[in-house]
mmCIF file of C-alpha atoms in Angstrom:
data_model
loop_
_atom_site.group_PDB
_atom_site.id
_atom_site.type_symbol
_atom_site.label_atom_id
_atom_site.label_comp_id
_atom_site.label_asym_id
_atom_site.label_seq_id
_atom_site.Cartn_x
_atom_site.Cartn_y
_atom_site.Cartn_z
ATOM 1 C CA UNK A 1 97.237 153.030 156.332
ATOM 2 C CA UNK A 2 93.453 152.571 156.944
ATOM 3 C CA UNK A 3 92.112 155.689 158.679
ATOM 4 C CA UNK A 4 88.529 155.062 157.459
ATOM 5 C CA UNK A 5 87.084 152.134 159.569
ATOM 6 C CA UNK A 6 83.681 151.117 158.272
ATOM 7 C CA UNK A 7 81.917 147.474 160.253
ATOM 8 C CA UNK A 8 80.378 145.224 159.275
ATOM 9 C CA UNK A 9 82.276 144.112 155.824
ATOM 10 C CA UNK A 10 79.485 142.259 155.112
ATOM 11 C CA UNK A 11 75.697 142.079 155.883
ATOM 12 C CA UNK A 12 72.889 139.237 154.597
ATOM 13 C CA UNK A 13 69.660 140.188 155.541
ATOM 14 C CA UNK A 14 66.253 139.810 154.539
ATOM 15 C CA UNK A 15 63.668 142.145 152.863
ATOM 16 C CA UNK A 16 62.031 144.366 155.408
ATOM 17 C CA UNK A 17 64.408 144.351 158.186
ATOM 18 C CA UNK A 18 66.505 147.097 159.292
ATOM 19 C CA UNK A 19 70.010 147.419 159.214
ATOM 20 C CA UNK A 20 72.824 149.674 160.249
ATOM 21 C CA UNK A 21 76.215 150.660 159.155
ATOM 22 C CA UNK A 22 79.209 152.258 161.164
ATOM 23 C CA UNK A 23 81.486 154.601 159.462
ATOM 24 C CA UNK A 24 84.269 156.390 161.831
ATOM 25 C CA UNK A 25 87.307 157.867 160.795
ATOM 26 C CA UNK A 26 90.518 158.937 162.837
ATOM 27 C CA UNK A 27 91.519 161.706 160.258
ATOM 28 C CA UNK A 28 90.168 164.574 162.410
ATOM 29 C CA UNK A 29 87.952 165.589 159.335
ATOM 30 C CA UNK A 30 84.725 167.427 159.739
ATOM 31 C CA UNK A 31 82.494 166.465 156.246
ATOM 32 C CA UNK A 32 81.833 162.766 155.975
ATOM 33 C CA UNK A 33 79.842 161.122 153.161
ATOM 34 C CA UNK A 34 78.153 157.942 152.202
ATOM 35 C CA UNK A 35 77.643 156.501 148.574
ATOM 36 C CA UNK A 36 75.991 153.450 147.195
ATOM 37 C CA UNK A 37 78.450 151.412 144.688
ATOM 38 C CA UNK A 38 76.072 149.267 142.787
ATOM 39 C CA UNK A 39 76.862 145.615 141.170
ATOM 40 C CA UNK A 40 78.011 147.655 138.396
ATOM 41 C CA UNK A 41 80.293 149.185 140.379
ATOM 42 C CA UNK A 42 78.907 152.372 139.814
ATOM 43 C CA UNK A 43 79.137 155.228 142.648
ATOM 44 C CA UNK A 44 76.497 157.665 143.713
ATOM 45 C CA UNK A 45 76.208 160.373 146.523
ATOM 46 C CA UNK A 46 73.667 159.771 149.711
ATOM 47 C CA UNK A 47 74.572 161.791 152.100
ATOM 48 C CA UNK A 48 77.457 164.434 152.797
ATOM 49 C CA UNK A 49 77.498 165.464 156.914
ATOM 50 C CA UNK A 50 79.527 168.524 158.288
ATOM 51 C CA UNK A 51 79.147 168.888 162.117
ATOM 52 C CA UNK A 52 76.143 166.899 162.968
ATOM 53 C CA UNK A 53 74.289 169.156 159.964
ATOM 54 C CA UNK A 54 73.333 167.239 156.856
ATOM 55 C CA UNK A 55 74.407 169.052 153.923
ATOM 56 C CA UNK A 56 73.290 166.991 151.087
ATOM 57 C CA UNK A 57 70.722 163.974 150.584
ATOM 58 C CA UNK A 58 70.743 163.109 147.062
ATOM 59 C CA UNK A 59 67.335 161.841 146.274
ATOM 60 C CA UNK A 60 67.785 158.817 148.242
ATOM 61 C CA UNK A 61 64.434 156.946 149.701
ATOM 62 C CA UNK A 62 63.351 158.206 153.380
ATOM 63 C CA UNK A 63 64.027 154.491 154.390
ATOM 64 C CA UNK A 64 67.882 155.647 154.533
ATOM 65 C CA UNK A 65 69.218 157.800 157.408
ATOM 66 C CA UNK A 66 72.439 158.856 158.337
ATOM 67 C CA UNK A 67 73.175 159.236 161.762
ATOM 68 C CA UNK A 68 75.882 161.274 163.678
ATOM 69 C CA UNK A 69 77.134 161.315 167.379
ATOM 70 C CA UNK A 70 80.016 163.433 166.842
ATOM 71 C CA UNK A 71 82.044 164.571 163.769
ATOM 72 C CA UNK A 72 84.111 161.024 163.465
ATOM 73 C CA UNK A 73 81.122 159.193 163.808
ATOM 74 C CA UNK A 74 78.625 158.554 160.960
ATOM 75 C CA UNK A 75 76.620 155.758 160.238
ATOM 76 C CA UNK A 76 73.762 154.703 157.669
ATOM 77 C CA UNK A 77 70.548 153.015 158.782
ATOM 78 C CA UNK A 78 68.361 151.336 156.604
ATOM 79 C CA UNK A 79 64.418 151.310 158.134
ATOM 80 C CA UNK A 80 63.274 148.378 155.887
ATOM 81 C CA UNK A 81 65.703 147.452 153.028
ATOM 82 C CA UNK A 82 64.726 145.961 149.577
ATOM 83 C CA UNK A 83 66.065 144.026 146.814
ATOM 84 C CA UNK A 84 67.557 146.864 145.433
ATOM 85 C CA UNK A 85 69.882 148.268 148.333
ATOM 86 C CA UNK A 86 72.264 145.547 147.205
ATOM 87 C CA UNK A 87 75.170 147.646 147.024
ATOM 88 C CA UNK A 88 78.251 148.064 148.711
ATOM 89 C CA UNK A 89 78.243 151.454 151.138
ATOM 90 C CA UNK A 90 81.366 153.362 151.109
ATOM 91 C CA UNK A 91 82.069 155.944 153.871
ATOM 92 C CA UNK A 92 84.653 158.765 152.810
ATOM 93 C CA UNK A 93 85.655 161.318 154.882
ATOM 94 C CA UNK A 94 87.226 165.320 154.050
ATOM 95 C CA UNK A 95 88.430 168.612 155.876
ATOM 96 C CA UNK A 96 86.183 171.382 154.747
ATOM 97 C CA UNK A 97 88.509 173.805 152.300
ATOM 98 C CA UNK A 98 90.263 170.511 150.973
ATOM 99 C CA UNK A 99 89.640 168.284 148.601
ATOM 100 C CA UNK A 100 90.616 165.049 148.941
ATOM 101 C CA UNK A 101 88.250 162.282 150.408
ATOM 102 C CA UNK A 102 89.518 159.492 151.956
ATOM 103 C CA UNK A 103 87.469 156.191 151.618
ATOM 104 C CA UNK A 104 86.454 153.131 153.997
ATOM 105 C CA UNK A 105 87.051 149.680 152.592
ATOM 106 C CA UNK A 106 83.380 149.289 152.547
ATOM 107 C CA UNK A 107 79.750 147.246 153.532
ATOM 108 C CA UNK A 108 78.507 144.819 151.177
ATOM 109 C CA UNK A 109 74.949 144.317 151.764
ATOM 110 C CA UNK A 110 73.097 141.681 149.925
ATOM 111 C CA UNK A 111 69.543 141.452 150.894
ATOM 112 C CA UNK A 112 67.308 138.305 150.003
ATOM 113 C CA UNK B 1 73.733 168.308 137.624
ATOM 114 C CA UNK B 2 77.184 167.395 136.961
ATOM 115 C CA UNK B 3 77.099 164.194 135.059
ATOM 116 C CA UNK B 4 80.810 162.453 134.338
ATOM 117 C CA UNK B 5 81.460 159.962 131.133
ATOM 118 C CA UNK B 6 84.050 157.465 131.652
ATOM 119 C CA UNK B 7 84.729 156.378 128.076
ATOM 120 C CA UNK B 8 86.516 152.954 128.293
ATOM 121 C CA UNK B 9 84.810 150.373 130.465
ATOM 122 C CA UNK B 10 87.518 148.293 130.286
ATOM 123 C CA UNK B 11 91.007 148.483 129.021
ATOM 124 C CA UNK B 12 94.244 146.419 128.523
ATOM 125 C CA UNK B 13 97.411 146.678 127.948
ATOM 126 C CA UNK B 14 100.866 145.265 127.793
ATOM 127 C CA UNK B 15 103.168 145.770 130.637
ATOM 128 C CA UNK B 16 105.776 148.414 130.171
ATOM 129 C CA UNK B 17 103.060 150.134 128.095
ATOM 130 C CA UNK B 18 101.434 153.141 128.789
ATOM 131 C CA UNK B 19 97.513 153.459 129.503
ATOM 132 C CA UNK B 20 95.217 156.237 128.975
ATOM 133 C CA UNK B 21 91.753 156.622 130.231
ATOM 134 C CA UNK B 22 89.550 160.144 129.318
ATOM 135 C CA UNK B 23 86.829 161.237 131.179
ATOM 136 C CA UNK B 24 84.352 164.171 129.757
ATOM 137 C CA UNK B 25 82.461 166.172 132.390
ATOM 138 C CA UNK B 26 79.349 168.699 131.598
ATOM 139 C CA UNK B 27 79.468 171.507 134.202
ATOM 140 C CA UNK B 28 81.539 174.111 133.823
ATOM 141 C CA UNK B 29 81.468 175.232 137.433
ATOM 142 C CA UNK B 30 83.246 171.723 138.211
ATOM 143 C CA UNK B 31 86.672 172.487 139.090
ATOM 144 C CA UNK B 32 88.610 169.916 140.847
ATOM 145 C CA UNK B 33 89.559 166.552 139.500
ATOM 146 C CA UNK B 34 90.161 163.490 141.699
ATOM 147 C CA UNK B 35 91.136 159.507 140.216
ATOM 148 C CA UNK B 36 90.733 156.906 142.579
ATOM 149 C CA UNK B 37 91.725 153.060 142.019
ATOM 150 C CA UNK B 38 89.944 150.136 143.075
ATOM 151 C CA UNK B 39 91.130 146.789 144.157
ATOM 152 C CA UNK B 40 89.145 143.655 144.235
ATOM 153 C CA UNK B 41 87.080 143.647 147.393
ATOM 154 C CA UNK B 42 88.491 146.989 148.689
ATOM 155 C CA UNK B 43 87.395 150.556 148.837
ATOM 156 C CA UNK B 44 88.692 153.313 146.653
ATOM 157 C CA UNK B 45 92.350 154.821 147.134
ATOM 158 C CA UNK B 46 93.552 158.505 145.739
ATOM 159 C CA UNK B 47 95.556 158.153 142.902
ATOM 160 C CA UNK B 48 96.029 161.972 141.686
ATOM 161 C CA UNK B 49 93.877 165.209 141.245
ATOM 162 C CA UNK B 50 94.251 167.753 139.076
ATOM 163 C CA UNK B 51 92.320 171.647 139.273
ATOM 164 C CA UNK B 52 91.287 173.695 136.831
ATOM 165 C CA UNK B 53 93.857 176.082 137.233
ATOM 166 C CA UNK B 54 96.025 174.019 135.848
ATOM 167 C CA UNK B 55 96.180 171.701 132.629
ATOM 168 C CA UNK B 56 99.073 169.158 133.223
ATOM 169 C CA UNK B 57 100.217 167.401 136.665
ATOM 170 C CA UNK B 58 102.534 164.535 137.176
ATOM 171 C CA UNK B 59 103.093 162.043 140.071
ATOM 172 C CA UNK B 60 105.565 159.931 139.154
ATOM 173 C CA UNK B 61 104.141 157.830 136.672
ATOM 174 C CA UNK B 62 101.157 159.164 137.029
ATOM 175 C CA UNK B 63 99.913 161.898 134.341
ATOM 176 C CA UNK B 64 96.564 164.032 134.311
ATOM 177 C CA UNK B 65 95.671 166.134 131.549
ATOM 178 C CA UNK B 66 92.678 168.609 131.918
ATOM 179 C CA UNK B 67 90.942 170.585 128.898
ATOM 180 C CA UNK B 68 88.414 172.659 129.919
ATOM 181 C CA UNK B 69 87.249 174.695 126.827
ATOM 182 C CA UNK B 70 86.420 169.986 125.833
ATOM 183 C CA UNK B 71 85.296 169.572 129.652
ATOM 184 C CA UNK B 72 87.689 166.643 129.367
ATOM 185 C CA UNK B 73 90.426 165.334 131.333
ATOM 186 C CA UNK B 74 92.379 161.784 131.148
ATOM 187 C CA UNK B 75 94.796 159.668 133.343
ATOM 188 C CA UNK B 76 97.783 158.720 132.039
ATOM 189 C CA UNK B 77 99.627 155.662 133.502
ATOM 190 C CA UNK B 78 102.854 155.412 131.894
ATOM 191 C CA UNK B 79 105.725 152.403 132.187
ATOM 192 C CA UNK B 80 102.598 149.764 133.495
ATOM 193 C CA UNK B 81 103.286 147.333 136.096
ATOM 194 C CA UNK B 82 100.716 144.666 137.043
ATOM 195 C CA UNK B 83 100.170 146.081 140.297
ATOM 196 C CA UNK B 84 98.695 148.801 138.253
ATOM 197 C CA UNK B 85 95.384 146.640 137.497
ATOM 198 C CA UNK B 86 92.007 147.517 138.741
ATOM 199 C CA UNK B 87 89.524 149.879 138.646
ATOM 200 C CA UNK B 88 89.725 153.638 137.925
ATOM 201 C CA UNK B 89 87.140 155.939 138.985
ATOM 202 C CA UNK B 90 87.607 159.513 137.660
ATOM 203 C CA UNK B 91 85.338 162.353 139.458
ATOM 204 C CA UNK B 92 84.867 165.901 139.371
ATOM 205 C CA UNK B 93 83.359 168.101 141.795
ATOM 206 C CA UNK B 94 82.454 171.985 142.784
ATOM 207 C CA UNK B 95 84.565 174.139 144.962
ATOM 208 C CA UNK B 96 81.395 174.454 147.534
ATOM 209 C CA UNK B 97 82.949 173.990 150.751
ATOM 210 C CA UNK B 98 81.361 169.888 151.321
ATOM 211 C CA UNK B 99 82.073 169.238 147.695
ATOM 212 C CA UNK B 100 80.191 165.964 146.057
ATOM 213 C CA UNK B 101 81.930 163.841 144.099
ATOM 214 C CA UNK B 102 80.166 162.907 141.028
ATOM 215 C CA UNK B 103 82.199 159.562 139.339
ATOM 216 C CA UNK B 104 82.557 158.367 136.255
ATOM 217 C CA UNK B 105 81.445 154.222 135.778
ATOM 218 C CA UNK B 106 84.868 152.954 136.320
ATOM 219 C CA UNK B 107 87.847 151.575 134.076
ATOM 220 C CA UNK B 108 89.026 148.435 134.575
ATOM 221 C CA UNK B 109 92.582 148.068 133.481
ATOM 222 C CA UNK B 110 94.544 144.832 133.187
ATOM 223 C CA UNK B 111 97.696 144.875 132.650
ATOM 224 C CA UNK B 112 99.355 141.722 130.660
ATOM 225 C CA UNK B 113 102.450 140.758 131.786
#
Protein backbone atom coordinates (compact mmCIF):
# COMPACT_ATOMS: atom_id res chain seq x y z
CA UNK A 1 0.00 0.00 0.00
CA UNK A 2 1.53 3.28 -1.36
CA UNK A 3 1.75 5.79 1.50
CA UNK A 4 4.56 7.77 -0.21
CA UNK A 5 2.94 9.80 -3.11
CA UNK A 6 5.60 11.54 -5.15
CA UNK A 7 4.08 13.65 -8.83
CA UNK A 8 5.11 13.96 -11.52
CA UNK A 9 6.45 10.23 -12.54
CA UNK A 10 8.09 11.74 -15.14
CA UNK A 11 9.57 15.15 -16.21
CA UNK A 12 11.40 16.20 -19.84
CA UNK A 13 12.73 19.43 -19.66
CA UNK A 14 15.34 21.44 -21.06
CA UNK A 15 18.72 22.75 -19.73
CA UNK A 16 18.24 25.87 -17.70
CA UNK A 17 14.72 25.70 -16.72
CA UNK A 18 13.40 25.09 -13.40
CA UNK A 19 11.58 22.34 -12.17
CA UNK A 20 9.78 21.06 -9.14
CA UNK A 21 8.99 17.87 -7.44
CA UNK A 22 6.16 16.95 -4.86
CA UNK A 23 6.83 14.45 -2.25
CA UNK A 24 3.88 13.94 0.51
CA UNK A 25 3.37 11.13 2.59
CA UNK A 26 0.25 9.99 4.73
CA UNK A 27 2.44 8.01 7.30
CA UNK A 28 2.28 10.75 9.97
CA UNK A 29 6.20 10.76 9.94
CA UNK A 30 8.19 13.77 10.90
CA UNK A 31 11.92 13.27 8.93
CA UNK A 32 11.53 13.13 5.18
CA UNK A 33 14.41 12.77 2.71
CA UNK A 34 15.27 13.09 -0.90
CA UNK A 35 18.02 11.09 -2.90
CA UNK A 36 19.22 11.15 -6.43
CA UNK A 37 19.26 7.43 -8.06
CA UNK A 38 21.52 7.85 -10.99
CA UNK A 39 21.37 5.77 -14.49
CA UNK A 40 23.44 3.46 -12.61
CA UNK A 41 21.01 3.07 -10.28
CA UNK A 42 23.08 4.24 -7.67
CA UNK A 43 21.48 6.16 -4.51
CA UNK A 44 22.78 9.19 -2.74
CA UNK A 45 21.46 11.48 0.15
CA UNK A 46 20.23 15.33 -0.67
CA UNK A 47 18.39 16.34 1.81
CA UNK A 48 16.92 14.85 5.19
CA UNK A 49 13.94 17.46 6.74
CA UNK A 50 12.54 17.11 10.38
CA UNK A 51 9.85 19.78 11.14
CA UNK A 52 10.35 22.39 8.56
CA UNK A 53 14.34 22.31 9.82
CA UNK A 54 16.80 20.92 7.32
CA UNK A 55 18.98 18.54 8.95
CA UNK A 56 21.28 17.41 6.31
CA UNK A 57 22.32 18.72 2.68
CA UNK A 58 24.84 16.45 1.39
CA UNK A 59 27.04 18.48 -0.83
CA UNK A 60 24.44 18.92 -3.33
CA UNK A 61 24.69 22.18 -5.81
CA UNK A 62 22.75 25.43 -4.41
CA UNK A 63 20.59 25.03 -7.64
CA UNK A 64 18.62 22.25 -5.50
CA UNK A 65 16.19 23.23 -2.71
CA UNK A 66 13.93 21.41 -0.72
CA UNK A 67 10.93 22.97 0.29
CA UNK A 68 8.45 22.28 3.21
CA UNK A 69 4.85 23.55 4.07
CA UNK A 70 4.22 21.25 6.79
CA UNK A 71 5.78 17.94 8.00
CA UNK A 72 3.92 15.67 5.12
CA UNK A 73 4.85 17.98 2.62
CA UNK A 74 8.31 18.12 0.97
CA UNK A 75 9.26 18.88 -2.32
CA UNK A 76 12.60 19.42 -4.43
CA UNK A 77 13.09 22.39 -6.74
CA UNK A 78 15.59 22.56 -9.21
CA UNK A 79 16.60 26.58 -10.08
CA UNK A 80 18.23 25.72 -13.48
CA UNK A 81 18.85 21.96 -14.10
CA UNK A 82 21.71 20.43 -16.25
CA UNK A 83 22.61 17.45 -18.11
CA UNK A 84 23.60 15.81 -15.19
CA UNK A 85 20.39 15.94 -12.84
CA UNK A 86 19.22 13.03 -14.96
CA UNK A 87 18.28 10.92 -12.22
CA UNK A 88 15.34 9.59 -10.78
CA UNK A 89 14.34 11.51 -7.22
CA UNK A 90 13.11 9.30 -4.57
CA UNK A 91 11.23 10.77 -1.55
CA UNK A 92 11.36 8.48 1.68
CA UNK A 93 9.85 9.29 4.66
CA UNK A 94 10.68 8.08 8.79
CA UNK A 95 9.44 8.68 12.50
CA UNK A 96 12.32 10.12 14.40
CA UNK A 97 13.57 7.13 17.00
CA UNK A 98 12.75 4.52 14.14
CA UNK A 99 14.37 3.27 11.53
CA UNK A 100 12.70 2.28 8.75
CA UNK A 101 12.15 4.66 5.67
CA UNK A 102 9.48 4.24 3.55
CA UNK A 103 10.02 5.21 -0.19
CA UNK A 104 7.92 7.04 -3.06
CA UNK A 105 7.77 5.26 -6.39
CA UNK A 106 9.77 8.06 -7.74
CA UNK A 107 10.50 11.23 -10.52
CA UNK A 108 12.40 10.46 -13.48
CA UNK A 109 13.81 13.53 -14.82
CA UNK A 110 15.59 13.52 -18.07
CA UNK A 111 16.77 16.86 -19.10
CA UNK A 112 17.90 17.66 -22.82
CA UNK B 1 31.92 9.06 5.89
CA UNK B 2 30.26 5.84 5.84
CA UNK B 3 30.95 4.33 2.51
CA UNK B 4 28.96 0.75 1.73
CA UNK B 5 30.45 -2.03 -0.91
CA UNK B 6 27.92 -4.08 -2.54
CA UNK B 7 30.05 -6.92 -3.87
CA UNK B 8 27.97 -8.64 -6.64
CA UNK B 9 26.55 -6.33 -9.27
CA UNK B 10 24.61 -8.83 -10.56
CA UNK B 11 23.69 -12.31 -9.63
CA UNK B 12 21.71 -15.42 -10.81
CA UNK B 13 20.45 -18.22 -9.80
CA UNK B 14 18.25 -21.20 -10.26
CA UNK B 15 14.86 -21.21 -8.79
CA UNK B 16 14.46 -23.19 -5.64
CA UNK B 17 18.07 -22.10 -4.99
CA UNK B 18 19.24 -20.00 -2.45
CA UNK B 19 20.97 -16.46 -3.09
CA UNK B 20 23.41 -14.61 -1.12
CA UNK B 21 24.48 -11.09 -1.50
CA UNK B 22 27.36 -9.45 1.16
CA UNK B 23 27.73 -6.04 1.74
CA UNK B 24 31.01 -4.58 3.70
CA UNK B 25 30.54 -1.23 5.46
CA UNK B 26 33.59 1.06 6.94
CA UNK B 27 32.22 2.91 10.00
CA UNK B 28 32.04 1.41 12.99
CA UNK B 29 29.55 3.80 14.52
CA UNK B 30 27.02 2.42 11.74
CA UNK B 31 24.60 0.37 13.50
CA UNK B 32 21.45 -0.42 11.79
CA UNK B 33 21.08 -2.42 8.64
CA UNK B 34 18.21 -1.97 6.17
CA UNK B 35 17.77 -4.16 2.43
CA UNK B 36 15.46 -2.75 0.15
CA UNK B 37 14.32 -4.37 -3.34
CA UNK B 38 13.72 -2.72 -6.46
CA UNK B 39 11.32 -3.44 -9.20
CA UNK B 40 11.54 -2.25 -12.71
CA UNK B 41 10.23 1.29 -12.84
CA UNK B 42 9.31 1.41 -9.10
CA UNK B 43 10.75 2.83 -5.96
CA UNK B 44 12.46 0.85 -3.28
CA UNK B 45 10.43 -1.52 -0.81
CA UNK B 46 11.82 -2.83 2.84
CA UNK B 47 12.82 -6.17 2.66
CA UNK B 48 14.52 -6.77 6.27
CA UNK B 49 16.93 -4.92 8.73
CA UNK B 50 19.09 -6.20 10.98
CA UNK B 51 21.06 -4.05 14.21
CA UNK B 52 24.09 -4.46 15.57
CA UNK B 53 22.97 -5.91 18.58
CA UNK B 54 22.28 -8.72 17.00
CA UNK B 55 24.10 -11.11 14.40
CA UNK B 56 21.34 -13.35 12.81
CA UNK B 57 17.53 -12.38 11.89
CA UNK B 58 15.07 -14.27 9.84
CA UNK B 59 11.83 -13.27 7.99
CA UNK B 60 10.59 -16.05 6.50
CA UNK B 61 12.78 -16.72 3.79
CA UNK B 62 14.54 -13.99 4.32
CA UNK B 63 18.06 -14.28 6.25
CA UNK B 64 20.54 -11.40 7.40
CA UNK B 65 23.76 -12.10 8.80
CA UNK B 66 25.81 -9.20 10.42
CA UNK B 67 29.68 -9.42 11.45
CA UNK B 68 30.85 -6.54 12.90
CA UNK B 69 34.46 -7.24 14.12
CA UNK B 70 34.46 -7.82 9.27
CA UNK B 71 31.99 -4.67 9.09
CA UNK B 72 30.10 -7.10 6.89
CA UNK B 73 26.67 -8.23 6.62
CA UNK B 74 24.77 -10.34 3.72
CA UNK B 75 21.14 -11.18 2.63
CA UNK B 76 20.22 -14.43 2.34
CA UNK B 77 17.23 -15.39 0.10
CA UNK B 78 16.61 -18.93 0.50
CA UNK B 79 13.97 -21.40 -1.57
CA UNK B 80 14.00 -18.50 -4.74
CA UNK B 81 10.93 -17.78 -6.54
CA UNK B 82 10.93 -15.55 -9.64
CA UNK B 83 9.07 -12.96 -8.00
CA UNK B 84 12.22 -12.68 -6.06
CA UNK B 85 14.10 -10.83 -9.10
CA UNK B 86 15.26 -7.32 -8.99
CA UNK B 87 17.36 -5.12 -7.40
CA UNK B 88 18.80 -5.22 -3.86
CA UNK B 89 20.04 -2.24 -2.20
CA UNK B 90 21.76 -2.94 1.16
CA UNK B 91 22.38 0.30 3.51
CA UNK B 92 23.65 1.09 6.77
CA UNK B 93 23.19 4.03 8.79
CA UNK B 94 23.95 5.85 12.39
CA UNK B 95 21.63 5.81 15.30
CA UNK B 96 21.48 9.89 15.11
CA UNK B 97 17.96 10.57 15.50
CA UNK B 98 17.32 11.62 11.24
CA UNK B 99 19.59 8.77 10.32
CA UNK B 100 21.06 8.82 6.48
CA UNK B 101 21.06 5.99 4.65
CA UNK B 102 24.21 5.38 2.88
CA UNK B 103 23.50 2.32 0.00
CA UNK B 104 25.40 0.01 -1.46
CA UNK B 105 25.30 0.04 -5.77
CA UNK B 106 22.61 -2.48 -6.01
CA UNK B 107 22.33 -6.36 -6.84
CA UNK B 108 20.44 -7.39 -9.46
CA UNK B 109 19.20 -10.89 -9.01
CA UNK B 110 17.47 -13.03 -11.63
CA UNK B 111 16.13 -15.82 -10.82
CA UNK B 112 15.92 -18.75 -13.66
CA UNK B 113 13.04 -20.61 -13.61
Amino acid sequence: ETAVFQTPNYHVTQVGNEVSFNCKQTLGHDTMYWYKQDSKKLLKIMFSYNNKQLIVNETVPRRFSPQSSDKAHLNLRIKSVEPEDSAVYLCASTQRGHYEQYFGPGTRLTVL
Amino acid sequence: GEKVEQHESTLSVREGDSAVINCTYTDTASSYFPWYKQEAGKGLHFVIDIRSNVDRKQSQRLIVLLDKKAKRFSLHITATQPEDSAIYFCAASKPTGYQNFYFGKGTSLTVIP
